[in-house]
Amino acid sequence: MMNQQLRAVVRGMPKAELHIHIEGSLEPELIFALAERNGVALAYESVEQLRSAYAFTDLQSFLDIYYAGASVLLKEQDFYDMTRAYLARAEADNVLHTEIFFDPQTHTARGVAMADVINGIYRACQDSPVSATLILCFLRHLSEEDAFATLEQALPYRDKFIGIGLDSSEVGNPPEKFSRVFARCRELGLHLVAHAGEEGPPAYIRTALDDLKVERIDHGVRCLEDAELTARLAREQIALTVCPLSNTKLRVFDQMHDHNLAELLAAGLLVTVNSDDPAYFGGYMNDNYDAIFEALPLELDHARQLSRNGFVAAFLPQAQKDALLARVDAYFAPHFPTN
Ligand code: HPA
Ligand code: ZN
């Protein structure tokens, strides 16, 4: 299939997004608009000046700017407006289902009420035609005690989120630091995920699985350094939520050509493609797909696989999953006439 045809098929295919930090969808224009609306002072004079600060060298250099950007979010309506803007982008990229991360500690530490964070994001999800659920993330640079307190504050809204994640500065903050709070979340019937093996070693992927008992690994691209771990991830079909543009922007890989996504697929892993922090890393779902299909040896069968994997790995009731997978199969059927 010719490049332009393949690109069009990939852009139009049904997608699930499983790794998107809603605070990372805050575009510079909206940061400035909310700063004005709320009377928050920014360290940057213009949208252009802020955007030009988006030259990251590693995860921490990004997180510093990402937390600064989130400081403009004060009211329920701010969380609503941010989420509404993301969902419109997702819909335009043919995302049918999305599982949205949010970082409550970034906001409650500034005196924002948990109710305003969750209700604002949740209300935008309800108003969107895209199927959307929420995953509350603990910040791993903070203590487990702080995570427990955050869980306690969120429990009155237990029906508005489906799972728990772990994000922020990875190296030096291994998954096992949060073993007890994840055990509690498991008792509460929440789905569990954690960032592991982005900058941190394969050992962090192991402890995320064994100590936290997570069902998916966010990023996980460093698993290939450990053959035994890779074999286990393939055998148990543990999904990896890979974020290609994030990985090149944060220098996990120097260039997209160096990204290991094709090797991960070839190893039989349940790889999914996601945008992570689209306002900061150069784009939303279709930008990520354009970048990998441009730079890597990927063909039509990989596109169908990636589309299917997102729905297979989603935290959805089986009937809803089957219906979405049937839409994937119907979409690709004309392109695989002999199947
Ligand atoms: N890694 C860790 N923490 C994050 C990320 C990420 O890619 N994005 C937002 N918080
Ligand atoms: Zn992430």
PDB file of C-alpha atoms in Angstrom, residues 61-314:
ATOM      1  CA  SER A  61      12.787  19.100  32.755  1.00  0.00           C
ATOM      2  CA  PHE A  62       9.303  18.493  31.343  1.00  0.00           C
ATOM      3  CA  LEU A  63       7.590  17.942  34.711  1.00  0.00           C
ATOM      4  CA  ASP A  64       8.819  21.316  36.031  1.00  0.00           C
ATOM      5  CA  ILE A  65       7.058  23.158  33.167  1.00  0.00           C
ATOM      6  CA  TYR A  66       4.022  20.849  33.219  1.00  0.00           C
ATOM      7  CA  TYR A  67       3.330  21.589  36.913  1.00  0.00           C
ATOM      8  CA  ALA A  68       3.827  25.332  36.296  1.00  0.00           C
ATOM      9  CA  GLY A  69       1.266  25.199  33.447  1.00  0.00           C
ATOM     10  CA  ALA A  70      -1.277  23.436  35.694  1.00  0.00           C
ATOM     11  CA  SER A  71      -1.116  26.333  38.201  1.00  0.00           C
ATOM     12  CA  VAL A  72      -3.750  28.248  36.179  1.00  0.00           C
ATOM     13  CA  LEU A  73      -6.411  25.624  36.997  1.00  0.00           C
ATOM     14  CA  LEU A  74      -8.457  26.863  39.955  1.00  0.00           C
ATOM     15  CA  LYS A  75     -12.182  26.404  39.359  1.00  0.00           C
ATOM     16  CA  GLU A  76     -14.439  23.542  38.365  1.00  0.00           C
ATOM     17  CA  GLN A  77     -15.085  25.313  35.052  1.00  0.00           C
ATOM     18  CA  ASP A  78     -11.317  25.381  34.292  1.00  0.00           C
ATOM     19  CA  PHE A  79     -11.128  21.584  34.597  1.00  0.00           C
ATOM     20  CA  TYR A  80     -14.257  21.323  32.439  1.00  0.00           C
ATOM     21  CA  ASP A  81     -12.863  23.590  29.699  1.00  0.00           C
ATOM     22  CA  MET A  82      -9.505  21.753  29.600  1.00  0.00           C
ATOM     23  CA  THR A  83     -11.174  18.345  29.342  1.00  0.00           C
ATOM     24  CA  ARG A  84     -13.699  19.504  26.758  1.00  0.00           C
ATOM     25  CA  ALA A  85     -10.869  20.774  24.528  1.00  0.00           C
ATOM     26  CA  TYR A  86      -8.995  17.462  24.792  1.00  0.00           C
ATOM     27  CA  LEU A  87     -12.101  15.411  23.999  1.00  0.00           C
ATOM     28  CA  ALA A  88     -12.753  17.482  20.867  1.00  0.00           C
ATOM     29  CA  ARG A  89      -9.186  16.702  19.687  1.00  0.00           C
ATOM     30  CA  ALA A  90      -9.655  13.028  20.505  1.00  0.00           C
ATOM     31  CA  GLU A  91     -12.923  12.881  18.582  1.00  0.00           C
ATOM     32  CA  ALA A  92     -11.280  14.513  15.552  1.00  0.00           C
ATOM     33  CA  ASP A  93      -8.635  11.745  15.584  1.00  0.00           C
ATOM     34  CA  ASN A  94     -11.283   8.992  15.655  1.00  0.00           C
ATOM     35  CA  VAL A  95     -10.707   8.101  19.298  1.00  0.00           C
ATOM     36  CA  LEU A  96     -13.837   6.173  20.309  1.00  0.00           C
ATOM     37  CA  HIS A  97     -12.782   5.513  23.898  1.00  0.00           C
ATOM     38  CA  THR A  98     -10.304   7.224  26.223  1.00  0.00           C
ATOM     39  CA  GLU A  99      -9.125   6.571  29.788  1.00  0.00           C
ATOM     40  CA  ILE A 100      -7.972   9.919  31.168  1.00  0.00           C
ATOM     41  CA  PHE A 101      -5.313  10.335  33.873  1.00  0.00           C
ATOM     42  CA  PHE A 102      -5.565  13.227  36.290  1.00  0.00           C
ATOM     43  CA  ASP A 103      -3.144  14.340  39.043  1.00  0.00           C
ATOM     44  CA  PRO A 104      -5.264  15.613  41.977  1.00  0.00           C
ATOM     45  CA  GLN A 105      -2.259  16.332  44.225  1.00  0.00           C
ATOM     46  CA  THR A 106      -1.028  18.976  41.773  1.00  0.00           C
ATOM     47  CA  HIS A 107      -4.241  20.873  42.492  1.00  0.00           C
ATOM     48  CA  THR A 108      -5.188  20.043  46.091  1.00  0.00           C
ATOM     49  CA  ALA A 109      -1.692  21.148  47.201  1.00  0.00           C
ATOM     50  CA  ARG A 110      -2.638  24.644  45.868  1.00  0.00           C
ATOM     51  CA  GLY A 111      -5.913  24.682  47.797  1.00  0.00           C
ATOM     52  CA  VAL A 112      -8.199  23.548  44.952  1.00  0.00           C
ATOM     53  CA  ALA A 113     -11.044  21.329  46.194  1.00  0.00           C
ATOM     54  CA  MET A 114     -11.009  17.661  45.134  1.00  0.00           C
ATOM     55  CA  ALA A 115     -14.698  18.090  44.219  1.00  0.00           C
ATOM     56  CA  ASP A 116     -13.885  20.804  41.667  1.00  0.00           C
ATOM     57  CA  VAL A 117     -11.106  18.729  40.057  1.00  0.00           C
ATOM     58  CA  ILE A 118     -13.154  15.549  39.677  1.00  0.00           C
ATOM     59  CA  ASN A 119     -16.529  17.125  38.912  1.00  0.00           C
ATOM     60  CA  GLY A 120     -15.124  19.443  36.245  1.00  0.00           C
ATOM     61  CA  ILE A 121     -13.303  16.665  34.394  1.00  0.00           C
ATOM     62  CA  TYR A 122     -16.191  14.211  34.826  1.00  0.00           C
ATOM     63  CA  ARG A 123     -18.854  16.620  33.588  1.00  0.00           C
ATOM     64  CA  ALA A 124     -16.896  17.264  30.358  1.00  0.00           C
ATOM     65  CA  CYS A 125     -16.680  13.485  29.823  1.00  0.00           C
ATOM     66  CA  GLN A 126     -20.435  13.173  30.190  1.00  0.00           C
ATOM     67  CA  ASP A 127     -21.004  15.959  27.645  1.00  0.00           C
ATOM     68  CA  SER A 128     -18.770  14.317  25.001  1.00  0.00           C
ATOM     69  CA  PRO A 129     -19.759  11.740  22.384  1.00  0.00           C
ATOM     70  CA  VAL A 130     -16.413  10.005  23.070  1.00  0.00           C
ATOM     71  CA  SER A 131     -16.579   7.220  25.679  1.00  0.00           C
ATOM     72  CA  ALA A 132     -14.358   8.487  28.509  1.00  0.00           C
ATOM     73  CA  THR A 133     -13.419   7.214  31.971  1.00  0.00           C
ATOM     74  CA  LEU A 134     -11.021   8.565  34.614  1.00  0.00           C
ATOM     75  CA  ILE A 135      -7.886   7.187  36.308  1.00  0.00           C
ATOM     76  CA  LEU A 136      -6.617   9.036  39.400  1.00  0.00           C
ATOM     77  CA  CYS A 137      -2.804   9.140  39.525  1.00  0.00           C
ATOM     78  CA  PHE A 138      -0.630   9.443  42.615  1.00  0.00           C
ATOM     79  CA  LEU A 139       2.511  11.563  42.277  1.00  0.00           C
ATOM     80  CA  ARG A 140       5.414   9.240  43.059  1.00  0.00           C
ATOM     81  CA  HIS A 141       7.813  12.012  44.146  1.00  0.00           C
ATOM     82  CA  LEU A 142       5.470  12.551  47.133  1.00  0.00           C
ATOM     83  CA  SER A 143       5.075  10.141  50.056  1.00  0.00           C
ATOM     84  CA  GLU A 144       2.834   7.091  50.308  1.00  0.00           C
ATOM     85  CA  GLU A 145       1.169   8.825  53.248  1.00  0.00           C
ATOM     86  CA  ASP A 146       0.238  11.717  50.945  1.00  0.00           C
ATOM     87  CA  ALA A 147      -1.186   9.202  48.451  1.00  0.00           C
ATOM     88  CA  PHE A 148      -3.318   7.641  51.228  1.00  0.00           C
ATOM     89  CA  ALA A 149      -4.641  11.087  52.188  1.00  0.00           C
ATOM     90  CA  THR A 150      -5.452  11.818  48.532  1.00  0.00           C
ATOM     91  CA  LEU A 151      -7.321   8.524  48.195  1.00  0.00           C
ATOM     92  CA  GLU A 152      -9.329   9.373  51.302  1.00  0.00           C
ATOM     93  CA  GLN A 153     -10.288  12.785  49.833  1.00  0.00           C
ATOM     94  CA  ALA A 154     -11.320  11.166  46.547  1.00  0.00           C
ATOM     95  CA  LEU A 155     -13.465   8.382  48.004  1.00  0.00           C
ATOM     96  CA  PRO A 156     -16.672  10.473  48.108  1.00  0.00           C
ATOM     97  CA  TYR A 157     -16.331  10.522  44.277  1.00  0.00           C
ATOM     98  CA  ARG A 158     -15.481   6.807  43.972  1.00  0.00           C
ATOM     99  CA  ASP A 159     -18.161   6.311  41.285  1.00  0.00           C
ATOM    100  CA  LYS A 160     -16.499   8.895  39.014  1.00  0.00           C
ATOM    101  CA  PHE A 161     -13.144   7.128  38.470  1.00  0.00           C
ATOM    102  CA  ILE A 162     -12.372   3.559  37.491  1.00  0.00           C
ATOM    103  CA  GLY A 163      -8.715   3.193  38.366  1.00  0.00           C
ATOM    104  CA  ILE A 164      -5.490   4.331  39.961  1.00  0.00           C
ATOM    105  CA  GLY A 165      -2.159   5.174  38.316  1.00  0.00           C
ATOM    106  CA  LEU A 166       1.322   6.273  39.355  1.00  0.00           C
ATOM    107  CA  ASP A 167       3.216   9.077  37.601  1.00  0.00           C
ATOM    108  CA  SER A 168       5.791  11.910  37.973  1.00  0.00           C
ATOM    109  CA  SER A 169       9.551  11.470  38.610  1.00  0.00           C
ATOM    110  CA  GLU A 170      10.308   7.782  38.102  1.00  0.00           C
ATOM    111  CA  VAL A 171      13.979   7.208  38.913  1.00  0.00           C
ATOM    112  CA  GLY A 172      14.484   6.933  42.687  1.00  0.00           C
ATOM    113  CA  ASN A 173      10.738   6.470  43.288  1.00  0.00           C
ATOM    114  CA  PRO A 174      10.179   2.758  42.572  1.00  0.00           C
ATOM    115  CA  PRO A 175       6.672   1.257  42.439  1.00  0.00           C
ATOM    116  CA  GLU A 176       7.155  -0.622  45.738  1.00  0.00           C
ATOM    117  CA  LYS A 177       7.179   2.734  47.569  1.00  0.00           C
ATOM    118  CA  PHE A 178       3.368   2.591  47.037  1.00  0.00           C
ATOM    119  CA  SER A 179       2.656  -1.097  47.783  1.00  0.00           C
ATOM    120  CA  ARG A 180       0.305  -0.493  50.724  1.00  0.00           C
ATOM    121  CA  VAL A 181      -1.820   2.202  49.099  1.00  0.00           C
ATOM    122  CA  PHE A 182      -2.150   0.166  45.902  1.00  0.00           C
ATOM    123  CA  ALA A 183      -3.233  -2.861  48.000  1.00  0.00           C
ATOM    124  CA  ARG A 184      -5.974  -0.676  49.489  1.00  0.00           C
ATOM    125  CA  CYS A 185      -7.063   0.541  46.041  1.00  0.00           C
ATOM    126  CA  ARG A 186      -7.221  -3.065  44.897  1.00  0.00           C
ATOM    127  CA  GLU A 187      -9.558  -3.903  47.803  1.00  0.00           C
ATOM    128  CA  LEU A 188     -11.739  -1.011  46.663  1.00  0.00           C
ATOM    129  CA  GLY A 189     -12.130  -2.702  43.273  1.00  0.00           C
ATOM    130  CA  LEU A 190     -10.192  -0.074  41.322  1.00  0.00           C
ATOM    131  CA  HIS A 191      -8.203  -0.920  38.207  1.00  0.00           C
ATOM    132  CA  LEU A 192      -4.457  -0.451  38.680  1.00  0.00           C
ATOM    133  CA  VAL A 193      -1.743   0.873  36.341  1.00  0.00           C
ATOM    134  CA  ALA A 194       1.677   2.477  36.854  1.00  0.00           C
ATOM    135  CA  HIS A 195       4.308   4.269  34.812  1.00  0.00           C
ATOM    136  CA  ALA A 196       7.373   1.998  34.739  1.00  0.00           C
ATOM    137  CA  GLY A 197      10.328   1.482  32.435  1.00  0.00           C
ATOM    138  CA  GLU A 198      10.119   4.940  30.825  1.00  0.00           C
ATOM    139  CA  GLU A 199      13.361   6.285  32.344  1.00  0.00           C
ATOM    140  CA  GLY A 200      13.516   3.700  35.127  1.00  0.00           C
ATOM    141  CA  PRO A 201      14.996   0.200  34.782  1.00  0.00           C
ATOM    142  CA  PRO A 202      13.174  -3.042  33.868  1.00  0.00           C
ATOM    143  CA  ALA A 203      13.215  -3.940  37.601  1.00  0.00           C
ATOM    144  CA  TYR A 204      10.566  -1.217  38.114  1.00  0.00           C
ATOM    145  CA  ILE A 205       8.285  -2.983  35.607  1.00  0.00           C
ATOM    146  CA  ARG A 206       8.687  -6.210  37.628  1.00  0.00           C
ATOM    147  CA  THR A 207       7.825  -4.580  40.954  1.00  0.00           C
ATOM    148  CA  ALA A 208       4.885  -2.724  39.380  1.00  0.00           C
ATOM    149  CA  LEU A 209       3.518  -6.164  38.401  1.00  0.00           C
ATOM    150  CA  ASP A 210       4.505  -8.144  41.507  1.00  0.00           C
ATOM    151  CA  ASP A 211       4.197  -5.586  44.320  1.00  0.00           C
ATOM    152  CA  LEU A 212       1.516  -3.221  43.013  1.00  0.00           C
ATOM    153  CA  LYS A 213      -0.297  -5.884  40.942  1.00  0.00           C
ATOM    154  CA  VAL A 214      -0.976  -3.488  38.087  1.00  0.00           C
ATOM    155  CA  GLU A 215      -2.928  -4.661  35.036  1.00  0.00           C
ATOM    156  CA  ARG A 216      -1.108  -2.463  32.465  1.00  0.00           C
ATOM    157  CA  ILE A 217       2.302  -0.796  32.318  1.00  0.00           C
ATOM    158  CA  ASP A 218       2.477   2.844  31.197  1.00  0.00           C
ATOM    159  CA  HIS A 219       5.417   3.278  28.797  1.00  0.00           C
ATOM    160  CA  GLY A 220       7.388   0.093  29.627  1.00  0.00           C
ATOM    161  CA  VAL A 221       9.660   0.558  26.616  1.00  0.00           C
ATOM    162  CA  ARG A 222      12.799  -0.390  28.586  1.00  0.00           C
ATOM    163  CA  CYS A 223      11.459  -3.958  29.037  1.00  0.00           C
ATOM    164  CA  LEU A 224      13.473  -5.108  26.015  1.00  0.00           C
ATOM    165  CA  GLU A 225      16.657  -4.818  28.108  1.00  0.00           C
ATOM    166  CA  ASP A 226      15.420  -7.881  30.025  1.00  0.00           C
ATOM    167  CA  ALA A 227      14.610 -10.948  27.889  1.00  0.00           C
ATOM    168  CA  GLU A 228      12.914 -12.862  30.685  1.00  0.00           C
ATOM    169  CA  LEU A 229      10.676  -9.903  31.549  1.00  0.00           C
ATOM    170  CA  THR A 230       9.813  -9.383  27.865  1.00  0.00           C
ATOM    171  CA  ALA A 231       8.797 -13.052  27.577  1.00  0.00           C
ATOM    172  CA  ARG A 232       6.588 -12.701  30.650  1.00  0.00           C
ATOM    173  CA  LEU A 233       4.892  -9.525  29.359  1.00  0.00           C
ATOM    174  CA  ALA A 234       4.178 -11.338  26.086  1.00  0.00           C
ATOM    175  CA  ARG A 235       2.949 -14.537  27.781  1.00  0.00           C
ATOM    176  CA  GLU A 236       0.649 -12.675  30.174  1.00  0.00           C
ATOM    177  CA  GLN A 237      -0.368 -10.158  27.481  1.00  0.00           C
ATOM    178  CA  ILE A 238       0.246  -7.213  29.816  1.00  0.00           C
ATOM    179  CA  ALA A 239      -0.508  -4.081  27.809  1.00  0.00           C
ATOM    180  CA  LEU A 240       2.159  -1.401  27.372  1.00  0.00           C
ATOM    181  CA  THR A 241       0.781   2.105  26.809  1.00  0.00           C
ATOM    182  CA  VAL A 242       3.551   3.450  24.583  1.00  0.00           C
ATOM    183  CA  CYS A 243       3.802   7.187  23.811  1.00  0.00           C
ATOM    184  CA  PRO A 244       6.079   7.728  20.796  1.00  0.00           C
ATOM    185  CA  LEU A 245       6.268  11.548  20.625  1.00  0.00           C
ATOM    186  CA  SER A 246       6.740  11.724  24.394  1.00  0.00           C
ATOM    187  CA  ASN A 247       9.648   9.294  24.177  1.00  0.00           C
ATOM    188  CA  THR A 248      11.510  11.341  21.573  1.00  0.00           C
ATOM    189  CA  LYS A 249      10.737  14.715  23.209  1.00  0.00           C
ATOM    190  CA  LEU A 250      12.005  13.440  26.594  1.00  0.00           C
ATOM    191  CA  ARG A 251      15.021  11.773  24.943  1.00  0.00           C
ATOM    192  CA  VAL A 252      14.156   8.190  25.871  1.00  0.00           C
ATOM    193  CA  PHE A 253      15.005   7.682  22.173  1.00  0.00           C
ATOM    194  CA  ASP A 254      17.025  10.248  20.207  1.00  0.00           C
ATOM    195  CA  GLN A 255      14.859  10.107  17.087  1.00  0.00           C
ATOM    196  CA  MET A 256      11.653   8.353  16.057  1.00  0.00           C
ATOM    197  CA  HIS A 257      13.742   6.163  13.772  1.00  0.00           C
ATOM    198  CA  ASP A 258      15.394   4.754  16.947  1.00  0.00           C
ATOM    199  CA  HIS A 259      12.097   3.979  18.718  1.00  0.00           C
ATOM    200  CA  ASN A 260      11.658   0.303  19.646  1.00  0.00           C
ATOM    201  CA  LEU A 261       7.877   0.118  18.994  1.00  0.00           C
ATOM    202  CA  ALA A 262       8.278  -2.215  15.995  1.00  0.00           C
ATOM    203  CA  GLU A 263      10.520  -4.535  18.071  1.00  0.00           C
ATOM    204  CA  LEU A 264       7.994  -4.513  20.917  1.00  0.00           C
ATOM    205  CA  LEU A 265       5.285  -5.611  18.463  1.00  0.00           C
ATOM    206  CA  ALA A 266       7.568  -8.242  16.939  1.00  0.00           C
ATOM    207  CA  ALA A 267       8.183  -9.633  20.456  1.00  0.00           C
ATOM    208  CA  GLY A 268       4.446 -10.347  20.708  1.00  0.00           C
ATOM    209  CA  LEU A 269       3.709  -7.602  23.240  1.00  0.00           C
ATOM    210  CA  LEU A 270       0.304  -5.951  23.603  1.00  0.00           C
ATOM    211  CA  VAL A 271       1.507  -2.527  22.434  1.00  0.00           C
ATOM    212  CA  THR A 272      -0.827   0.457  22.342  1.00  0.00           C
ATOM    213  CA  VAL A 273      -0.149   3.972  20.978  1.00  0.00           C
ATOM    214  CA  ASN A 274      -1.003   7.029  23.059  1.00  0.00           C
ATOM    215  CA  SER A 275      -0.291  10.767  23.305  1.00  0.00           C
ATOM    216  CA  ASP A 276       0.785  11.176  27.011  1.00  0.00           C
ATOM    217  CA  ASP A 277       0.953  15.013  27.181  1.00  0.00           C
ATOM    218  CA  PRO A 278      -0.132  16.106  23.711  1.00  0.00           C
ATOM    219  CA  ALA A 279       0.094  19.884  24.260  1.00  0.00           C
ATOM    220  CA  TYR A 280       3.747  19.538  25.258  1.00  0.00           C
ATOM    221  CA  PHE A 281       5.071  16.773  23.003  1.00  0.00           C
ATOM    222  CA  GLY A 282       3.950  17.808  19.544  1.00  0.00           C
ATOM    223  CA  GLY A 283       0.578  16.306  19.119  1.00  0.00           C
ATOM    224  CA  TYR A 284      -2.454  14.165  19.691  1.00  0.00           C
ATOM    225  CA  MET A 285      -3.200  10.586  18.633  1.00  0.00           C
ATOM    226  CA  ASN A 286      -2.974  11.025  14.869  1.00  0.00           C
ATOM    227  CA  ASP A 287       0.262  13.015  15.194  1.00  0.00           C
ATOM    228  CA  ASN A 288       1.733  10.064  17.100  1.00  0.00           C
ATOM    229  CA  TYR A 289       0.516   7.624  14.455  1.00  0.00           C
ATOM    230  CA  ASP A 290       1.821   9.801  11.608  1.00  0.00           C
ATOM    231  CA  ALA A 291       5.235   9.920  13.289  1.00  0.00           C
ATOM    232  CA  ILE A 292       5.622   6.169  13.808  1.00  0.00           C
ATOM    233  CA  PHE A 293       4.300   5.160  10.386  1.00  0.00           C
ATOM    234  CA  GLU A 294       6.667   7.684   8.822  1.00  0.00           C
ATOM    235  CA  ALA A 295       9.793   6.583  10.706  1.00  0.00           C
ATOM    236  CA  LEU A 296       9.337   2.867  11.419  1.00  0.00           C
ATOM    237  CA  PRO A 297       8.834  -0.269   9.289  1.00  0.00           C
ATOM    238  CA  LEU A 298       5.096  -0.502   9.943  1.00  0.00           C
ATOM    239  CA  GLU A 299       2.454  -1.714   7.484  1.00  0.00           C
ATOM    240  CA  LEU A 300      -1.298  -2.150   7.243  1.00  0.00           C
ATOM    241  CA  ASP A 301      -1.358  -5.279   9.433  1.00  0.00           C
ATOM    242  CA  HIS A 302       0.463  -3.347  12.190  1.00  0.00           C
ATOM    243  CA  ALA A 303      -2.168  -0.606  11.952  1.00  0.00           C
ATOM    244  CA  ARG A 304      -4.978  -3.111  12.465  1.00  0.00           C
ATOM    245  CA  GLN A 305      -3.076  -4.720  15.340  1.00  0.00           C
ATOM    246  CA  LEU A 306      -2.508  -1.372  17.091  1.00  0.00           C
ATOM    247  CA  SER A 307      -6.132  -0.363  16.623  1.00  0.00           C
ATOM    248  CA  ARG A 308      -7.323  -3.698  18.086  1.00  0.00           C
ATOM    249  CA  ASN A 309      -4.812  -3.639  20.954  1.00  0.00           C
ATOM    250  CA  GLY A 310      -6.164  -0.356  22.318  1.00  0.00           C
ATOM    251  CA  PHE A 311      -9.627  -1.855  22.743  1.00  0.00           C
ATOM    252  CA  VAL A 312      -8.330  -5.223  23.996  1.00  0.00           C
ATOM    253  CA  ALA A 313      -6.343  -3.411  26.718  1.00  0.00           C
ATOM    254  CA  ALA A 314      -9.155  -1.024  27.704  1.00  0.00           C
TER     255      ALA A 314
END
